[in-house]
Coordinates of C-alpha atoms in Angstrom, one line a residue:
M1 CA 0.0 0.0 0.0
I2 CA 1.2 3.5 -0.7
R3 CA 2.9 5.2 2.2
P4 CA 0.9 8.2 3.6
S5 CA 3.9 10.5 3.5
A6 CA 4.4 9.7 -0.2
A7 CA 0.7 10.3 -1.0
R8 CA 0.8 13.7 0.7
S9 CA 4.0 14.6 -1.1
H10 CA 2.6 13.7 -4.5
V11 CA -0.6 15.7 -3.9
D12 CA 1.4 18.7 -2.7
T13 CA 3.7 18.6 -5.7
L14 CA 0.7 18.7 -8.2
A15 CA -1.1 21.4 -6.1
K16 CA 2.0 23.6 -6.2
S17 CA 2.3 23.3 -9.9
L18 CA -1.4 24.1 -10.4
K19 CA -1.1 27.1 -8.2
E20 CA 1.7 28.5 -10.4
R21 CA -0.7 28.6 -13.4
L22 CA -4.0 29.2 -11.5
S23 CA -2.9 31.8 -9.0
H24 CA -6.5 33.1 -8.5
H25 CA -7.5 29.8 -6.9
R26 CA -6.8 29.1 -3.2
R27 CA -4.0 26.6 -2.5
D28 CA -6.3 24.4 -0.3
T29 CA -8.8 24.3 -3.2
L30 CA -6.2 23.1 -5.7
R31 CA -4.9 20.6 -3.2
R32 CA -8.4 19.0 -3.1
V33 CA -8.5 19.0 -6.9
A34 CA -5.2 17.2 -6.9
E35 CA -6.5 14.6 -4.4
V36 CA -9.6 14.0 -6.4
L37 CA -7.7 13.8 -9.7
F38 CA -5.4 11.1 -8.2
G39 CA -8.4 9.3 -6.8
M40 CA -10.1 9.2 -10.2
L41 CA -7.0 7.8 -11.9
Q42 CA -6.6 5.0 -9.4
A43 CA -10.4 4.2 -9.1
E44 CA -10.9 4.5 -12.9
S45 CA -14.3 5.9 -11.9
T46 CA -16.2 9.2 -11.4
L47 CA -18.3 7.9 -8.5
Y48 CA -17.6 9.8 -5.3
R49 CA -17.4 6.8 -3.0
K50 CA -15.0 5.0 -5.3
I51 CA -12.8 8.1 -5.6
A52 CA -12.8 8.5 -1.8
L53 CA -11.3 5.0 -1.3
H54 CA -8.1 6.2 -2.9
I55 CA -7.7 9.4 -0.9
E56 CA -5.5 9.3 2.2
R57 CA -6.9 11.5 4.9
G58 CA -7.3 11.2 8.6
A59 CA -11.1 11.2 8.3
T60 CA -13.9 8.7 8.0
P61 CA -14.9 7.4 4.5
A62 CA -18.1 9.3 4.7
S63 CA -16.3 12.5 5.4
I64 CA -13.9 12.0 2.5
T65 CA -16.8 11.2 0.2
R66 CA -18.4 14.5 1.2
M67 CA -15.1 16.3 0.4
V68 CA -15.1 14.7 -3.1
A69 CA -18.6 15.9 -3.7
R70 CA -17.8 19.4 -2.4
T71 CA -14.9 19.6 -4.8
F72 CA -17.2 19.1 -7.8
H73 CA -20.1 21.1 -6.4
E74 CA -18.2 24.2 -5.3
T75 CA -14.8 24.4 -7.0
N76 CA -15.1 26.6 -10.0
L77 CA -12.5 25.0 -12.2
T78 CA -13.5 26.4 -15.6
P79 CA -12.5 25.4 -19.1
Q80 CA -10.4 28.6 -19.2
D81 CA -8.5 27.3 -16.1
V82 CA -7.9 23.9 -17.8
Y83 CA -6.4 25.4 -21.0
N84 CA -4.3 27.7 -18.8
V85 CA -2.7 24.4 -17.6
L86 CA -2.7 22.6 -20.9
L87 CA -1.7 25.4 -23.4
P88 CA 2.0 25.2 -22.4
L89 CA 1.9 21.5 -23.4
L90 CA 0.8 22.1 -27.0
P91 CA 3.4 21.9 -29.7
P92 CA 4.3 25.0 -31.7
G93 CA 3.0 25.9 -35.1
R94 CA -0.4 25.3 -36.6
M95 CA -2.6 22.5 -35.2
T96 CA -5.6 20.4 -36.2
F97 CA -8.7 21.0 -34.1
V98 CA -11.7 18.7 -33.7
M99 CA -15.2 19.3 -32.5
D100 CA -17.6 16.6 -31.6
R101 CA -20.3 15.6 -29.1
T102 CA -20.7 12.6 -26.8
N103 CA -23.8 11.7 -24.9
W104 CA -25.1 9.2 -22.3
K105 CA -28.1 8.6 -20.1
L106 CA -28.7 8.5 -16.3
G107 CA -32.0 6.7 -16.1
S108 CA -34.3 8.7 -18.4
Q109 CA -32.1 11.8 -18.2
A110 CA -30.2 12.5 -21.4
L111 CA -26.8 14.3 -21.0
N112 CA -24.7 15.8 -23.8
L113 CA -21.1 17.1 -23.8
L114 CA -19.8 19.1 -26.7
V115 CA -15.9 19.2 -26.9
L116 CA -13.4 21.2 -28.9
G117 CA -9.8 20.1 -28.7
V118 CA -6.6 19.7 -30.5
A119 CA -5.6 16.5 -32.3
L120 CA -2.4 15.0 -31.0
G121 CA -1.9 11.7 -32.9
D122 CA -4.5 9.2 -31.9
V123 CA -6.2 11.4 -29.3
V124 CA -7.8 14.8 -29.1
L125 CA -6.8 16.9 -26.1
P126 CA -10.0 18.7 -24.8
L127 CA -9.5 22.4 -24.4
T128 CA -13.0 23.7 -23.9
W129 CA -16.5 22.2 -23.7
K130 CA -20.2 22.8 -23.1
V131 CA -22.6 20.5 -21.2
W132 CA -26.4 20.5 -21.6
P133 CA -29.0 18.3 -19.9
Y134 CA -31.2 17.2 -22.8
G135 CA -30.9 15.1 -25.9
G136 CA -30.4 16.2 -29.5
N137 CA -27.6 17.9 -31.4
S138 CA -25.7 21.0 -30.3
D139 CA -26.9 24.4 -31.4
M140 CA -24.9 26.9 -33.5
R141 CA -24.5 29.3 -30.6
A142 CA -22.8 26.7 -28.4
R143 CA -20.4 25.8 -31.2
M144 CA -19.6 29.5 -31.9
L145 CA -19.1 30.1 -28.2
L146 CA -16.4 27.4 -27.9
V147 CA -14.6 28.5 -31.0
G148 CA -14.7 32.2 -29.7
L149 CA -13.3 31.2 -26.3
L150 CA -10.4 29.3 -27.8
L151 CA -9.6 32.0 -30.3
K152 CA -8.9 34.4 -27.4
R153 CA -5.9 32.2 -26.5
L154 CA -5.1 30.5 -29.9
P155 CA -5.5 33.0 -32.8
A156 CA -6.7 31.7 -36.2
Q157 CA -3.1 31.6 -37.4
R158 CA -2.6 28.6 -35.1
W159 CA -5.6 26.7 -36.6
A160 CA -4.6 24.5 -39.6
I161 CA -8.1 23.1 -39.9
L162 CA -11.3 22.5 -37.9
I163 CA -12.8 19.0 -38.3
A164 CA -16.4 18.2 -37.3
D165 CA -19.2 15.7 -37.9
C166 CA -22.4 16.2 -39.7
E167 CA -24.3 17.7 -36.8
C168 CA -22.0 20.8 -37.1
I169 CA -23.6 22.3 -40.2
G170 CA -25.6 25.4 -41.2
Q171 CA -25.0 28.5 -43.2
E172 CA -24.5 30.9 -40.2
W173 CA -22.0 28.4 -38.7
F174 CA -20.1 27.9 -41.9
S175 CA -20.0 31.6 -42.5
S176 CA -18.7 32.4 -39.0
L177 CA -15.8 30.0 -39.5
R178 CA -15.0 31.5 -42.9
D179 CA -15.2 35.1 -41.5
R180 CA -12.7 34.1 -38.8
R181 CA -10.4 32.6 -41.4
I182 CA -10.7 29.1 -40.0
R183 CA -10.4 26.4 -42.6
R184 CA -13.2 23.8 -42.4
C185 CA -13.4 20.0 -43.0
I186 CA -17.0 19.0 -42.1
R187 CA -19.1 16.1 -42.9
L188 CA -22.4 16.8 -44.6
R189 CA -25.8 15.0 -44.3
E190 CA -27.1 13.0 -47.3
N191 CA -30.0 15.5 -47.7
T192 CA -27.8 18.6 -47.9
L193 CA -28.6 20.6 -51.0
L194 CA -25.7 20.9 -53.5
D195 CA -26.7 23.1 -56.4
N196 CA -30.4 22.5 -55.5
E197 CA -30.0 18.7 -55.6
A198 CA -29.7 16.4 -52.5
A199 CA -26.2 15.2 -51.9
R200 CA -27.3 11.5 -52.1
E201 CA -28.4 12.1 -55.7
F202 CA -25.5 14.3 -56.6
F203 CA -23.0 11.6 -55.8
P204 CA -24.2 8.1 -56.8
L205 CA -21.7 5.7 -55.3
K206 CA -20.5 2.1 -55.5
P207 CA -18.7 0.4 -52.7
G208 CA -15.1 1.5 -52.5
E209 CA -15.6 4.4 -54.9
V210 CA -14.5 8.0 -54.2
R211 CA -16.2 10.8 -56.2
T212 CA -16.0 14.5 -56.4
V213 CA -16.7 17.5 -58.7
F214 CA -13.4 19.1 -59.7
E215 CA -14.8 22.6 -59.3
Q216 CA -16.0 23.9 -55.9
I217 CA -19.7 23.6 -55.0
W218 CA -21.9 26.2 -53.2
V219 CA -22.5 24.7 -49.7
Y220 CA -24.2 26.6 -46.9
G221 CA -23.2 30.0 -48.3
S222 CA -19.6 29.1 -49.2
W223 CA -17.7 27.7 -52.1
M224 CA -16.2 24.4 -50.9
Q225 CA -14.6 21.2 -52.2
V226 CA -17.0 18.2 -51.7
V227 CA -15.8 14.6 -51.7
A228 CA -18.0 11.5 -51.3
T229 CA -17.2 7.9 -50.6
L230 CA -18.7 4.8 -48.8
S231 CA -17.4 3.8 -45.4
P232 CA -16.5 0.1 -44.7
Q233 CA -19.9 -0.2 -43.1
G234 CA -21.6 1.0 -46.3
E235 CA -22.5 4.4 -45.0
R236 CA -22.3 7.3 -47.4
V237 CA -19.7 9.8 -46.3
L238 CA -19.8 13.3 -47.8
V239 CA -17.2 15.9 -46.7
A240 CA -17.0 19.6 -47.5
S241 CA -13.7 21.3 -47.0
D242 CA -11.5 24.3 -47.8
L243 CA -8.7 21.8 -48.7
S244 CA -7.7 20.2 -52.0
L245 CA -9.5 17.1 -53.3
W246 CA -6.6 14.9 -52.3
D247 CA -6.4 16.2 -48.7
T248 CA -10.1 16.3 -47.8
L249 CA -10.7 12.6 -46.9
T250 CA -7.2 12.1 -45.4
T251 CA -7.9 15.1 -43.1
Y252 CA -11.4 14.0 -42.2
R253 CA -10.1 10.6 -41.0
L254 CA -8.4 12.4 -38.2
R255 CA -11.8 13.0 -36.6
W256 CA -11.7 9.5 -35.3
S257 CA -9.1 10.6 -32.7
I258 CA -11.9 12.3 -30.7
E259 CA -13.7 9.0 -30.5
C260 CA -10.5 7.6 -28.9
T261 CA -10.7 10.5 -26.4
F262 CA -14.3 9.8 -25.5
S263 CA -13.4 6.1 -25.1
A264 CA -10.5 6.9 -22.7
I265 CA -12.7 9.2 -20.6
K266 CA -15.7 6.9 -20.6
T267 CA -16.1 3.1 -21.0
R268 CA -12.5 2.1 -21.5
G269 CA -10.9 4.6 -19.1
L270 CA -12.2 6.9 -16.4
H271 CA -15.9 6.1 -16.8
L272 CA -17.5 9.5 -17.0
E273 CA -20.9 7.9 -17.7
Q274 CA -20.9 6.4 -14.2
T275 CA -21.3 9.8 -12.6
H276 CA -24.7 10.5 -10.9
M277 CA -24.4 14.2 -11.7
T278 CA -27.0 15.8 -14.0
Q279 CA -26.5 19.5 -13.4
P280 CA -24.5 21.0 -16.3
D281 CA -22.3 23.2 -14.0
R282 CA -21.2 20.3 -11.9
L283 CA -20.6 18.1 -14.9
S284 CA -18.5 20.8 -16.4
R285 CA -16.4 21.0 -13.1
L286 CA -16.0 17.2 -13.3
F287 CA -14.8 17.3 -16.9
G288 CA -12.0 19.7 -16.0
P289 CA -10.0 17.3 -13.9
L290 CA -10.8 14.5 -16.4
S291 CA -9.2 16.6 -19.1
L292 CA -6.1 17.2 -17.0
A293 CA -5.9 13.4 -16.2
L294 CA -6.3 12.5 -19.9
A295 CA -3.5 14.9 -20.9
W296 CA -1.2 13.4 -18.3
M297 CA -2.0 9.8 -19.2
V298 CA -1.4 10.5 -22.9
R299 CA 1.9 12.4 -22.3
I300 CA 3.2 9.5 -20.2
G301 CA 2.0 7.0 -22.8
E302 CA 3.8 8.9 -25.5
W303 CA 7.0 8.9 -23.4
R304 CA 6.6 5.2 -22.6
A305 CA 6.0 4.3 -26.3
E306 CA 9.3 6.0 -27.3
Q307 CA 11.2 3.5 -25.0
Q308 CA 8.9 0.5 -25.4
P309 CA 6.6 0.7 -28.5
I310 CA 3.0 -0.4 -28.0
P311 CA 2.6 -3.9 -29.4
T312 CA 0.5 -4.4 -32.5
K313 CA -2.2 -7.0 -33.0
K314 CA -2.7 -9.2 -36.1
H315 CA -4.7 -6.5 -37.8
V316 CA -1.6 -4.2 -37.5
R317 CA -3.4 -1.8 -35.1
P318 CA -1.9 -0.9 -31.7
A319 CA -2.9 -3.3 -28.9
D320 CA -3.4 -0.4 -26.5
H321 CA -4.2 3.3 -26.6
R322 CA -1.6 5.8 -25.5
A323 CA -3.9 7.0 -22.6
S324 CA -4.2 3.4 -21.2
Y325 CA -0.5 2.8 -21.8
G326 CA 0.4 5.9 -19.7
R327 CA -2.3 5.3 -17.0
E328 CA -0.7 1.9 -16.1
L329 CA 2.6 3.6 -15.2
L330 CA 1.0 6.6 -13.4
C331 CA -1.4 4.6 -11.3
A332 CA 1.3 2.2 -10.2
A333 CA 3.5 5.1 -9.1
L334 CA 0.6 6.7 -7.2
R335 CA -0.6 3.4 -5.6
W336 CA 2.8 2.2 -4.4
G337 CA 4.5 5.5 -3.8
K338 CA 7.2 4.9 -6.4
P339 CA 9.9 7.6 -6.9
T340 CA 9.1 7.3 -10.7
F341 CA 6.1 9.6 -9.9
Y342 CA 8.4 12.6 -10.2
T343 CA 9.6 11.5 -13.6
H344 CA 6.0 11.3 -14.7
F345 CA 5.3 14.7 -13.1
E346 CA 8.0 16.3 -15.1
L347 CA 6.3 15.0 -18.3
L348 CA 3.2 17.0 -17.3
E349 CA 5.2 20.1 -17.6
S350 CA 6.9 19.3 -20.9
P351 CA 5.2 19.9 -24.3
F352 CA 3.9 17.2 -26.6
A353 CA 5.9 16.4 -29.7
Y354 CA 4.4 17.7 -32.9
P355 CA 2.3 14.9 -34.4
G356 CA 4.2 13.1 -37.1
Q357 CA 2.9 11.4 -40.2
R358 CA -0.3 9.5 -39.3
R359 CA -1.1 6.1 -40.6
S360 CA -4.0 6.1 -43.0
Q361 CA -7.2 4.6 -41.5
P362 CA -10.6 3.9 -43.1
V363 CA -13.3 6.5 -43.0
R364 CA -15.7 5.7 -40.1
D365 CA -19.2 6.8 -39.5

């Protein structure tokens, strides 16, 4: 079992680092955030009582559980705070951004989370987000709000492209991105009108076929390149972009990295969907530490893969995700009080490498 002195030392180390970047927060508040973050990593859960089991304090389990709940209910750790911590980790130059939504249910209550982040290889690092307690797609105002918030810290010159799925469509939305000089790579619905004809009729397709029109098409108030193909599941995929014909589908494939992010935060990682929270402000406070934990796991996984590459399966895909690969080392260091914790901590303060050439993957729905 981890030595109590080591546990307190680890918490104090992280709390001190957070205080340097979030000076407007109280030190004891950030110490609670550090305790809860370590508890989530070891419990692989967002349930208060499971997190509390991994927090070393001279108090009863019920008292520690109430502390965990108070951290999420009262600590105002905003998306702006999170990207104050994460921005120094981003590589220099222009980056690929991805926007997408994940949803789940608690009983009959539908919950939605809209995320905007930067693609770093096989994962998207969440930088800002919006929660709403009902079903259905995000609205244009929420999407514009997230882009506007991020542009305050990362100007359009740092945006190589914004990738999004077919729920992020509409003339006002497309025009707002164009006016802000953000290049777009966005999937269209099959009923989208292209030159007054539905896209499904505009591009008749056979399995494995890729089709386009070599001149640009008027799409939602903008002249854009449109490329169509069939996914391996037989779904029609139509993508509008400001890129060349050859780069459009290759770039859109990078959207899959945000699905890996949701997997690492939900069912195959920290189990966001287990939470009993339904209030948007509390869910937003929960997602802040989750984003920090994900960044740390991926950074350690990247470092570990440089020394010991992730094994590949028979289908030539990695046997593990970088987030899981890093979480194994980090959780072992936390649980057993290993001195390697400080090596892992230094990685949290060093930038990610710029993503290299990515392996081509099939277009997915």
